[in-house]
PDB file of C-alpha atoms in Angstrom:
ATOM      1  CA  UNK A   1       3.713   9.234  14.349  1.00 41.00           C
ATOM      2  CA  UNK A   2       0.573   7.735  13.025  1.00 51.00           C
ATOM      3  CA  UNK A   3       0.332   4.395  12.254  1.00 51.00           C
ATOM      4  CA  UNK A   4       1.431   2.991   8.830  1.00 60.00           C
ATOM      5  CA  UNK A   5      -0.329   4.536   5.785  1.00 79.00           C
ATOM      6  CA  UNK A   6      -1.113   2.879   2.326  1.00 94.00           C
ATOM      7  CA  UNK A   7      -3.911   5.138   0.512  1.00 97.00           C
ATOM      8  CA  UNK A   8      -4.212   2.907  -2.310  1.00 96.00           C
ATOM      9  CA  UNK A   9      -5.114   0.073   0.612  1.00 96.00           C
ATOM     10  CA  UNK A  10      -7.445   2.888   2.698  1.00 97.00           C
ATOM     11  CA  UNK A  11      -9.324   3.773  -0.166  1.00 98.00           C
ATOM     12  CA  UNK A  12     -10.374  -0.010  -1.691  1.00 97.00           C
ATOM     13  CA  UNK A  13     -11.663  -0.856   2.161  1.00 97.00           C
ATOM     14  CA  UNK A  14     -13.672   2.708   2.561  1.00 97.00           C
ATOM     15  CA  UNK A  15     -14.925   2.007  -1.423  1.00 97.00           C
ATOM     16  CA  UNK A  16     -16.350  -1.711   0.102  1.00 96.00           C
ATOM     17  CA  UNK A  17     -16.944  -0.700   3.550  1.00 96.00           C
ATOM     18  CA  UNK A  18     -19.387   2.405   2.510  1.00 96.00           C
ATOM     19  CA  UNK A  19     -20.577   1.426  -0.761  1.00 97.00           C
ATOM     20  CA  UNK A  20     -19.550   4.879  -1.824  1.00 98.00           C
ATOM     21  CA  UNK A  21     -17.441   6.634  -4.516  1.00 98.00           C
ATOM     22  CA  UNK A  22     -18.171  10.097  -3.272  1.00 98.00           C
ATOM     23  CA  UNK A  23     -15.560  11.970  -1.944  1.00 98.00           C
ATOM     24  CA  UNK A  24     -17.198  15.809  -0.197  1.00 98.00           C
ATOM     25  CA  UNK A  25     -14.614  18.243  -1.055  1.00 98.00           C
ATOM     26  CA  UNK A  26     -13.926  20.795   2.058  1.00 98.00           C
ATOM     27  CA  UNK A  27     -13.534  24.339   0.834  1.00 97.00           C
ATOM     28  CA  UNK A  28     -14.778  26.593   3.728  1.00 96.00           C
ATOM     29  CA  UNK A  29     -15.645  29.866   2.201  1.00 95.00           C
ATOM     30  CA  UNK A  30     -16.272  32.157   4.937  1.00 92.00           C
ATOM     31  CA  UNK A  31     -19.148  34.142   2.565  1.00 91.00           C
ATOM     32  CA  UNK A  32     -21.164  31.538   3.066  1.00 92.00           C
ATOM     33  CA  UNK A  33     -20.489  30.215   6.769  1.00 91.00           C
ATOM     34  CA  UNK A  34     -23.595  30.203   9.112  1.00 88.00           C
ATOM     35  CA  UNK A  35     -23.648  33.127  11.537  1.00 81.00           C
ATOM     36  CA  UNK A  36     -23.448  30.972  14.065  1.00 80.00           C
ATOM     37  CA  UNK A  37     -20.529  29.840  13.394  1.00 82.00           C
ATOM     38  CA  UNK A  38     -19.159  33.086  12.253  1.00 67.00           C
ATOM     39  CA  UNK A  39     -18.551  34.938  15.950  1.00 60.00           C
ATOM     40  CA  UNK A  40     -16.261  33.225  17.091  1.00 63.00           C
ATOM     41  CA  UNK A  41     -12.702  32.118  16.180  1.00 76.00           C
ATOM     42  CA  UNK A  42     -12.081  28.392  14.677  1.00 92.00           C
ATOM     43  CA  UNK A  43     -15.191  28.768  12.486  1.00 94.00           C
ATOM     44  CA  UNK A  44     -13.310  27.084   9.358  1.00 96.00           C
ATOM     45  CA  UNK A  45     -12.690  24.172  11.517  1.00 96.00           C
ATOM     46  CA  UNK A  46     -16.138  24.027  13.183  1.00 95.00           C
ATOM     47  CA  UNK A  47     -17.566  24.301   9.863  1.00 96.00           C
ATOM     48  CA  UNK A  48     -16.099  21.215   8.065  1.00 97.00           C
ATOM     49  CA  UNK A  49     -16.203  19.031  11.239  1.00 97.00           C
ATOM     50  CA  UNK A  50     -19.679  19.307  11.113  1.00 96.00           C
ATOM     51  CA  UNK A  51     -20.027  18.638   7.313  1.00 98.00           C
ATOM     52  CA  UNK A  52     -17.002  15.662   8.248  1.00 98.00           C
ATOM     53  CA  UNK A  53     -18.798  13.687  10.946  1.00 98.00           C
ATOM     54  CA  UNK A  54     -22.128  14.155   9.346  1.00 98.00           C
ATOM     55  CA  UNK A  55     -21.280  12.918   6.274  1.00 98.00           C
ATOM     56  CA  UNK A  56     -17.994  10.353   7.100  1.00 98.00           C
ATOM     57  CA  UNK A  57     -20.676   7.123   7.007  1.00 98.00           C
ATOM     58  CA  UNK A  58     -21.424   8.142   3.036  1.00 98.00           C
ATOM     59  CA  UNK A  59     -17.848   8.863   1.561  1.00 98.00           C
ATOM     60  CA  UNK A  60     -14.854   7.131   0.258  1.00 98.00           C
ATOM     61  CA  UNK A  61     -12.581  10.024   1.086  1.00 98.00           C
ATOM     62  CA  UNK A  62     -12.405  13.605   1.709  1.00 98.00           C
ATOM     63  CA  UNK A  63     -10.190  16.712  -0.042  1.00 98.00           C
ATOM     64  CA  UNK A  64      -9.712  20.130   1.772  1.00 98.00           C
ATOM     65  CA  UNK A  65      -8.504  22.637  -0.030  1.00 98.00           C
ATOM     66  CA  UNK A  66      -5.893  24.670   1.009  1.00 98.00           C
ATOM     67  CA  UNK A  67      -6.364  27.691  -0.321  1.00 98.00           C
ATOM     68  CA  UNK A  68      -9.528  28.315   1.024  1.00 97.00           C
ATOM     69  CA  UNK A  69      -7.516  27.780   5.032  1.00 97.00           C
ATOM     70  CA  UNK A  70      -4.429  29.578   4.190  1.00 97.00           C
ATOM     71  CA  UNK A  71      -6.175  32.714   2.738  1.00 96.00           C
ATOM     72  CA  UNK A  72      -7.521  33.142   5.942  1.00 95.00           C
ATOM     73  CA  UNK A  73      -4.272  32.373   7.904  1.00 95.00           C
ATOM     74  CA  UNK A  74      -6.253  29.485   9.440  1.00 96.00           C
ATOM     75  CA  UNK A  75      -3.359  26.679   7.973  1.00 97.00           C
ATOM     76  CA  UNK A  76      -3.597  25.637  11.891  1.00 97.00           C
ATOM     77  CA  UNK A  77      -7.577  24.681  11.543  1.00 97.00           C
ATOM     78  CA  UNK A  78      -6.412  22.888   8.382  1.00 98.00           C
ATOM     79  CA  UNK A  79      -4.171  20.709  10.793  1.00 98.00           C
ATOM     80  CA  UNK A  80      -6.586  20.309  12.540  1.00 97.00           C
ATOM     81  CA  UNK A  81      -9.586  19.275  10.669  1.00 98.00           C
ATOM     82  CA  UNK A  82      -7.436  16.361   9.037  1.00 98.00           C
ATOM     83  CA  UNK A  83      -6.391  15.658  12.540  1.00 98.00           C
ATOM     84  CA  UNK A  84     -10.050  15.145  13.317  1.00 98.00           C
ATOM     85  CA  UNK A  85     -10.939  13.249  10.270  1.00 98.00           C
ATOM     86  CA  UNK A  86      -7.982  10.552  11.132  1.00 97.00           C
ATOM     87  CA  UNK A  87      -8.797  10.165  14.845  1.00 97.00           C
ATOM     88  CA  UNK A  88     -12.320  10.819  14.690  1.00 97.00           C
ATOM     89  CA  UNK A  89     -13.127   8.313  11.609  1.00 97.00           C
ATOM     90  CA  UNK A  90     -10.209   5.747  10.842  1.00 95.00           C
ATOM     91  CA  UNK A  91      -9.645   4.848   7.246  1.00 95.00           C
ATOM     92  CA  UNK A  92     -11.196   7.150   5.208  1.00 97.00           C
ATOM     93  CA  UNK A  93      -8.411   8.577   3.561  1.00 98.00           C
ATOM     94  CA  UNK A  94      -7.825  12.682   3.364  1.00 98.00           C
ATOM     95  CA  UNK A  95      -6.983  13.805  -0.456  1.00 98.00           C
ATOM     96  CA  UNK A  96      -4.971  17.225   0.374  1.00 98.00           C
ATOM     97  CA  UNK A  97      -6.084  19.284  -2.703  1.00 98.00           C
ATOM     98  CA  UNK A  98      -2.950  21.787  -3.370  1.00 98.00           C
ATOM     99  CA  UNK A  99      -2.278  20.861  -7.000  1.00 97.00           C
ATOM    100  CA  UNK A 100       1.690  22.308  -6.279  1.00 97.00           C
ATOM    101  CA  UNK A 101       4.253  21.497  -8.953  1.00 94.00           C
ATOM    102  CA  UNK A 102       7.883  22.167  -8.458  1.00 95.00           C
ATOM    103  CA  UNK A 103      10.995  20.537  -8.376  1.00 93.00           C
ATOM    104  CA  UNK A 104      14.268  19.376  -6.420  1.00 91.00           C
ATOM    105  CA  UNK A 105      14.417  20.976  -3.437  1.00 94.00           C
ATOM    106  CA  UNK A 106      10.987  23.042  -3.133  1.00 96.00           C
ATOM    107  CA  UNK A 107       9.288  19.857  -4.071  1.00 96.00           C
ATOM    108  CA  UNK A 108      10.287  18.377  -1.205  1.00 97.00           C
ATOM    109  CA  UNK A 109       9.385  20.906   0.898  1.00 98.00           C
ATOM    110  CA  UNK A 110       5.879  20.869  -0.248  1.00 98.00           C
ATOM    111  CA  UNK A 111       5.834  17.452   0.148  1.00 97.00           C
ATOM    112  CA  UNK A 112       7.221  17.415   3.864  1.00 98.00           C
ATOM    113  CA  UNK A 113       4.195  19.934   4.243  1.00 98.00           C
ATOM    114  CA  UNK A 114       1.469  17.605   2.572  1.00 98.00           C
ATOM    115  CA  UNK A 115       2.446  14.981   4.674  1.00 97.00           C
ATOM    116  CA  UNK A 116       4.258  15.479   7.716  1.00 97.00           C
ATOM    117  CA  UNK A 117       2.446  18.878   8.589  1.00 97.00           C
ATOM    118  CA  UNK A 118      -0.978  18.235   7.777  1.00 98.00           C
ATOM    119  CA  UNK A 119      -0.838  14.411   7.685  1.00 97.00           C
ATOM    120  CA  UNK A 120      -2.505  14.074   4.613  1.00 98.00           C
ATOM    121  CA  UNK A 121      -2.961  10.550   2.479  1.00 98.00           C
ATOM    122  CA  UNK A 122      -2.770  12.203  -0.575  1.00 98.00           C
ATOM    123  CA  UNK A 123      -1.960  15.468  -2.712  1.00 98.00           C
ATOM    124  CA  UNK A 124      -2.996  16.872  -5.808  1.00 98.00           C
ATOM    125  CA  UNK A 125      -0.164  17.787  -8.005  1.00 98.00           C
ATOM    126  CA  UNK A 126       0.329  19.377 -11.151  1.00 96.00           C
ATOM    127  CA  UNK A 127       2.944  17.012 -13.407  1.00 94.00           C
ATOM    128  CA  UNK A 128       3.845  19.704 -15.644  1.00 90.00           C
ATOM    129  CA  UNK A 129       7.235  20.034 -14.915  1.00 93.00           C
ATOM    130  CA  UNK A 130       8.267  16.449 -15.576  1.00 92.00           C
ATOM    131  CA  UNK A 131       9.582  13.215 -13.333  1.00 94.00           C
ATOM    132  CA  UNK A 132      11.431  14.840 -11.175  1.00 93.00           C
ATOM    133  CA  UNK A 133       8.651  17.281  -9.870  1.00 95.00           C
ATOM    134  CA  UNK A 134       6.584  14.501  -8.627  1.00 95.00           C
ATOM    135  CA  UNK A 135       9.881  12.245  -7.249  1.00 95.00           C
ATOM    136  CA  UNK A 136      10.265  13.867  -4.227  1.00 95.00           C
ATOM    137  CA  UNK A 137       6.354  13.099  -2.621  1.00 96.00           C
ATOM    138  CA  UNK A 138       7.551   9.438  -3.470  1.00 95.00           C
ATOM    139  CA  UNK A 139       9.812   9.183  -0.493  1.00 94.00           C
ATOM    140  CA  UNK A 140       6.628   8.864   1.476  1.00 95.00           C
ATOM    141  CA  UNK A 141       6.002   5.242   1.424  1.00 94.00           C
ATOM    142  CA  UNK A 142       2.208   4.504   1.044  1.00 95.00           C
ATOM    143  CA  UNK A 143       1.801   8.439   0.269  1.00 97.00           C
ATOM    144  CA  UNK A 144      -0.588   8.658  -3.265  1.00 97.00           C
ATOM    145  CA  UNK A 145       0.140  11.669  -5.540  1.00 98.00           C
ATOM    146  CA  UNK A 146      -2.796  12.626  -7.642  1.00 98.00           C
ATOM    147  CA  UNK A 147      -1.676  14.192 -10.754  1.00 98.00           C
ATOM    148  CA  UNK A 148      -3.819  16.263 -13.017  1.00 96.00           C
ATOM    149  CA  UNK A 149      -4.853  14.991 -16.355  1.00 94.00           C
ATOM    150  CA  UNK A 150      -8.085  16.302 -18.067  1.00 91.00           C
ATOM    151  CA  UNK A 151      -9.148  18.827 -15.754  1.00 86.00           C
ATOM    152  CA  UNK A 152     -12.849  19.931 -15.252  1.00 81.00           C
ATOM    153  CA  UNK A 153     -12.421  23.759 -16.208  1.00 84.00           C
ATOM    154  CA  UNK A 154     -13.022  24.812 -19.704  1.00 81.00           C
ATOM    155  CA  UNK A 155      -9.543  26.371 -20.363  1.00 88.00           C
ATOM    156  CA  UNK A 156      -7.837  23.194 -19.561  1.00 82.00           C
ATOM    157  CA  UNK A 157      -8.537  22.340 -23.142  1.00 82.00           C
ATOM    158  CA  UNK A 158      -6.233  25.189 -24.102  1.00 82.00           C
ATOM    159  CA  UNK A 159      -3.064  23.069 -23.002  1.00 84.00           C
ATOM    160  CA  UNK A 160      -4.566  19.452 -22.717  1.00 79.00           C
ATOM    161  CA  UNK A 161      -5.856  18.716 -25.928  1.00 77.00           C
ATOM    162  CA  UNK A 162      -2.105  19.656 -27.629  1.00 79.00           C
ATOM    163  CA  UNK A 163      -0.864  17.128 -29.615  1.00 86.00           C
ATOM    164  CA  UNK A 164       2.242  15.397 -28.118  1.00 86.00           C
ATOM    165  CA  UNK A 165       3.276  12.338 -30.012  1.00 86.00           C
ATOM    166  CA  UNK A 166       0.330  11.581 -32.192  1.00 88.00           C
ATOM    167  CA  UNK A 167      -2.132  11.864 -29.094  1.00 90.00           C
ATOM    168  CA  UNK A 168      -3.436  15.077 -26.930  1.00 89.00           C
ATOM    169  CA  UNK A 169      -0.910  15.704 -24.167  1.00 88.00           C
ATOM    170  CA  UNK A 170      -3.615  14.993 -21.237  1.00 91.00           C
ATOM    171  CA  UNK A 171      -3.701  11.085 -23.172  1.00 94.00           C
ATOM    172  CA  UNK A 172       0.497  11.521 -23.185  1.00 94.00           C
ATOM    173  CA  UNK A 173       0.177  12.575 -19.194  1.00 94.00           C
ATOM    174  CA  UNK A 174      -2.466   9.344 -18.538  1.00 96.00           C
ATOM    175  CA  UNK A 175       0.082   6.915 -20.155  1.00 96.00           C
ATOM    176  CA  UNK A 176       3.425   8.157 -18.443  1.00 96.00           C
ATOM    177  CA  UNK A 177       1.554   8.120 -14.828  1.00 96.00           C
ATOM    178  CA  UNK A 178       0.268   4.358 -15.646  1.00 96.00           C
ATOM    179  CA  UNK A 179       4.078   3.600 -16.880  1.00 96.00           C
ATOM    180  CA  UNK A 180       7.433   4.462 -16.240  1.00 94.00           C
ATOM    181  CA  UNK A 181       6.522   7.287 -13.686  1.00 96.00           C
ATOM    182  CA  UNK A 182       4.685   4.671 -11.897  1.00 95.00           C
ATOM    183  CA  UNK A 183       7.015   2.327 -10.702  1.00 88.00           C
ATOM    184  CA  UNK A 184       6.329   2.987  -6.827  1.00 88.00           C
ATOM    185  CA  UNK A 185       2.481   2.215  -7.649  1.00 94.00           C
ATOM    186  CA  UNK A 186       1.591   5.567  -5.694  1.00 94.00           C
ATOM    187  CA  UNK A 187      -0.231   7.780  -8.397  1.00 97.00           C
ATOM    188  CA  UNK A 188      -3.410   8.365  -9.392  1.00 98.00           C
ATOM    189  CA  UNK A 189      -5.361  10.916 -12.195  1.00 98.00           C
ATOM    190  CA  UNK A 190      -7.746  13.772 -11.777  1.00 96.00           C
ATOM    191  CA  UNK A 191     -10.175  13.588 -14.875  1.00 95.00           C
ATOM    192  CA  UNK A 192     -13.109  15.785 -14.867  1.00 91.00           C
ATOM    193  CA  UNK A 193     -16.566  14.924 -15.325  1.00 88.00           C
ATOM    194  CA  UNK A 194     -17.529  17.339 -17.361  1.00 84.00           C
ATOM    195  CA  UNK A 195     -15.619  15.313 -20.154  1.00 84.00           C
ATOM    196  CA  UNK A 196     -16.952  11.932 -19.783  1.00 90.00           C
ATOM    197  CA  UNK A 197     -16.060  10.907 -23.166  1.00 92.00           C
ATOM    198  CA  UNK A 198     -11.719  11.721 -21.778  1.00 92.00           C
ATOM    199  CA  UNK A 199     -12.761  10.107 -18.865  1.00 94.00           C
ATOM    200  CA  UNK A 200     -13.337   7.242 -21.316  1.00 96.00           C
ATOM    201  CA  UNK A 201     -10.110   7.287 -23.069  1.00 96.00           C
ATOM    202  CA  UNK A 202      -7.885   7.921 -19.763  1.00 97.00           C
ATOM    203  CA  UNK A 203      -9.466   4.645 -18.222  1.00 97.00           C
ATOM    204  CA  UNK A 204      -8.719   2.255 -21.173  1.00 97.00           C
ATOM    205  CA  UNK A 205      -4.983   3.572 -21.092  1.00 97.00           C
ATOM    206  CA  UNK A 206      -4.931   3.711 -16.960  1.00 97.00           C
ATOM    207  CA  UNK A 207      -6.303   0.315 -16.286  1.00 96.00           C
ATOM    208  CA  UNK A 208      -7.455   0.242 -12.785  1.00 96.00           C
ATOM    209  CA  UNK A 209      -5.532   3.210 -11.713  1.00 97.00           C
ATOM    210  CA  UNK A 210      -7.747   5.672  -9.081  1.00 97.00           C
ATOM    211  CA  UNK A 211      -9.039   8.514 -11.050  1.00 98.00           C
ATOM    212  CA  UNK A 212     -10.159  11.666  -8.730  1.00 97.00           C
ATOM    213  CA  UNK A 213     -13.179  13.106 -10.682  1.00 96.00           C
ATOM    214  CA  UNK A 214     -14.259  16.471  -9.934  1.00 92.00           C
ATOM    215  CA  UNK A 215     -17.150  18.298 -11.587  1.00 81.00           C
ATOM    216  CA  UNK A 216     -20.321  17.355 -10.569  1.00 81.00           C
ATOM    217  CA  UNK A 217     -23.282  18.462  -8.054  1.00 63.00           C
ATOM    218  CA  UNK A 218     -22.168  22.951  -8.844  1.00 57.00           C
ATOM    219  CA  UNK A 219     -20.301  22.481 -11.912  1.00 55.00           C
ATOM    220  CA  UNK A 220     -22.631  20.462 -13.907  1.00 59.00           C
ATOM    221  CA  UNK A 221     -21.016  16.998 -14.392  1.00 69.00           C
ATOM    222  CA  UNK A 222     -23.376  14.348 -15.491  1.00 88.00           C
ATOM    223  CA  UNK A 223     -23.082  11.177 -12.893  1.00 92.00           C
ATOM    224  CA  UNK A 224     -24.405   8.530 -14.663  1.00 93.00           C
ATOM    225  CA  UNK A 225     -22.131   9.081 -17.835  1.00 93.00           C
ATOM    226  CA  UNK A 226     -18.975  10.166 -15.555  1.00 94.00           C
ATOM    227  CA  UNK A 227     -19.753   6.731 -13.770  1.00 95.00           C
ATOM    228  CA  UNK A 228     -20.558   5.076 -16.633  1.00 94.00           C
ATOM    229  CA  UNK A 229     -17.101   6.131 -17.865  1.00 95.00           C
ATOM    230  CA  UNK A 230     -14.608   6.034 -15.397  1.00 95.00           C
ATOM    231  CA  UNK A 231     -16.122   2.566 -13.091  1.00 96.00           C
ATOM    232  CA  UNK A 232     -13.701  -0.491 -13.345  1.00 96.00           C
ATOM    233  CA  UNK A 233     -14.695  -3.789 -14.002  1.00 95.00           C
ATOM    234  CA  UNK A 234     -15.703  -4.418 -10.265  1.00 95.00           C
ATOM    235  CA  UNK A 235     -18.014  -0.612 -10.465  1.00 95.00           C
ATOM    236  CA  UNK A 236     -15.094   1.110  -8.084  1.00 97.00           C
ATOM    237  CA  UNK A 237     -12.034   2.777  -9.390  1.00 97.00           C
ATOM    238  CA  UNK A 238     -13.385   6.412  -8.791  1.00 98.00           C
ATOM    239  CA  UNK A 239     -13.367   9.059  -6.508  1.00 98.00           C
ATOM    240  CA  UNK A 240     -15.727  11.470  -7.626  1.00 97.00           C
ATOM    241  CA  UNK A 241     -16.121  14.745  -5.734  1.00 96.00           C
ATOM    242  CA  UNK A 242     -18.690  17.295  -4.771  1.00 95.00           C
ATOM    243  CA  UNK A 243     -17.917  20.402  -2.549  1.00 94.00           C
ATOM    244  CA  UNK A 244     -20.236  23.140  -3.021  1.00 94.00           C
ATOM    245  CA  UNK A 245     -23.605  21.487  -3.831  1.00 94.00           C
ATOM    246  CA  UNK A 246     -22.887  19.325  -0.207  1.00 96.00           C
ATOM    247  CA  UNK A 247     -20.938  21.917   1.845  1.00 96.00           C
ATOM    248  CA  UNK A 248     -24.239  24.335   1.256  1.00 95.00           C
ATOM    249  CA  UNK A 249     -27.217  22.335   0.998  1.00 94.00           C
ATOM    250  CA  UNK A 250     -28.230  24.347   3.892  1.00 91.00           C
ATOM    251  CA  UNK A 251     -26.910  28.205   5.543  1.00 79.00           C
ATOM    252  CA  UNK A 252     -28.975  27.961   8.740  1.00 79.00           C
ATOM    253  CA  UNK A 253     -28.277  25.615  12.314  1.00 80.00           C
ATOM    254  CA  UNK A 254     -29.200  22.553  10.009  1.00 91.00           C
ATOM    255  CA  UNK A 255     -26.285  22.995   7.901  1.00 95.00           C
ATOM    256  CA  UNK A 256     -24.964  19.791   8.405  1.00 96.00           C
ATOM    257  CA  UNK A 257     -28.199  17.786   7.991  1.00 96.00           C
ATOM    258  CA  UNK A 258     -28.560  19.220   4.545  1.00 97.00           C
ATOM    259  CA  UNK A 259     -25.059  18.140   4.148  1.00 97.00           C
ATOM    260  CA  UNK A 260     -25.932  15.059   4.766  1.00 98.00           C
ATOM    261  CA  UNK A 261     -28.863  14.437   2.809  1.00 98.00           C
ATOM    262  CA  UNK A 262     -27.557  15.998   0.142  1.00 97.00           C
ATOM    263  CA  UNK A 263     -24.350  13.655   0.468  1.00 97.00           C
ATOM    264  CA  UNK A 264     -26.856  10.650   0.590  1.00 98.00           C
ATOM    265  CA  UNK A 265     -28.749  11.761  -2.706  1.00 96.00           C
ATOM    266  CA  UNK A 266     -25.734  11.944  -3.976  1.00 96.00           C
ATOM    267  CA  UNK A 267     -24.053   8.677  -3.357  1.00 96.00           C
ATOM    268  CA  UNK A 268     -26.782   7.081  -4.274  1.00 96.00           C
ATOM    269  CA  UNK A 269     -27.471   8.455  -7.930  1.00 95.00           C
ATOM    270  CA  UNK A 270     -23.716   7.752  -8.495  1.00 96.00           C
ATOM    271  CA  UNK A 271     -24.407   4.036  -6.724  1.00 96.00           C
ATOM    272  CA  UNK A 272     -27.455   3.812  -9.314  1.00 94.00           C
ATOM    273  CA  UNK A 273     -25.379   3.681 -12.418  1.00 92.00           C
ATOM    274  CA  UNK A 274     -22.214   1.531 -10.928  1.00 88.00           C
TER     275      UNK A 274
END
């Protein structure tokens, strides 16, 4: 059993201790794996080590993705690479990005999963369903369940933006996660940053509630409005993500020193605008 976790507490130390909002997303995609990583078995794993422990000095946090492990069967790498990330570099807190959404029963199974299984800080969930399908991940004292609001994609406007109560539903999610769904203090947002302006309006109703802000570096977010938009009062409050434009800076045996200068560049045109 590790030792006591409290993400909210991991990620305000890693936020001072790095001078860093940027969290490096981890989705391995085999395409685009060196060869020389490629011959062997384990290369998911060998991959995002290197990207981890080049870049683990720069970040507030990092998010694997799941899918991108289990659709190769390699859910034991997955294990592994958080594994790595806790022993390897204490307190920077691991954001397990499976976006699940059920209830009762199966909720609690995925939660057991997120967090006993792969030992994760944190897991993207889809709220969709209501209270009770984000209860269950509750029972994991210190656990933080990120719940998506305004999400970067351009179809999430086809549900988000429906009115629910005088206000567009993603506005109606931001205020129920800041209120009564709240009480445990555990939850934070995923806002997009391709829609600073939402990013805007779910940080006056959120307060200083972490938002997890996907969307720049590949997908075209623009930093210094999503930072502009989404900082708190003391320039933190944000974990704002970049997988693809880190995770393949480079495709030869440098890989992970593009990684990391890529990650620097990064972090600091986000730190320019805090």
């Amino acid at each position: 059993m590790r030792h006591q976790i409290d993400f909210n507490a991991m990620l305000k130390q890693a936020w001072k201790d790095r001078d860093s909002l940027l969290c490096v997303g981890l989705d391995p995609d085999p395409a685009k794996l060196p060869v020389s990583l490629t011959s062997g078995g384990g290369a998911l794993f060998s991959f995002c080590r290197e990207i981890v422990d080049a870049t683990a000095d720069l970040v507030c946090a990092f998010k694997p993705q799941i899918a991108y492990f289990a659709a190769q069967r390699a859910e034991d790498q997955l294990e592994q690479l958080i594994h790595h990330i806790h022993d390897a570099h204490p307190g920077i807190p691991v954001i397990l990005d499976a976006k699940r959404g059920d209830i009762g029963a199966t909720a609690e199974q995925y939660a057991r999963e997120a967090f006993e299984r792969y030992g994760a800080d944190a897991v993207t969930l889809s709220p969709y369903m209501g209270s009770d399908s984000i209860e269950p991940y509750m029972k994991w004292q210190g656990r933080s369940l990120i719940l998506l609001c305004r999400t970067s994609n351009p179809g999430g406007s086809d549900l988000q933006f429906l009115e629910s109560g005088g206000e567009p539903l993603y506005q109606k999610v931001a205020r129920l996660a800041a209120g009564q769904w709240n009480a445990s203090g555990q939850i934070g947002l995923i806002v997009g940053a391709t829609f600073p302006e939402e990013i805007a309006k779910v940080r006056q109703i959120v307060g200083d509630m972490p938002l997890l802000i996907p969307g720049i570096g590949a997908q075209g977010g623009d930093v210094k409005a999503t930072v502009e938009a989404g900082r708190t009062a003391d320039g933190t409050g944000m974990i704002i993500n970049s997988s693809r434009a880190i995770l393949y800076a480079g495709n030869n045996g440098d890989f992970a020193k593009a990684a990391r200068e890529a990650a620097i560049k990064t972090r600091d045109e986000i730190n320019r605008w805090r």
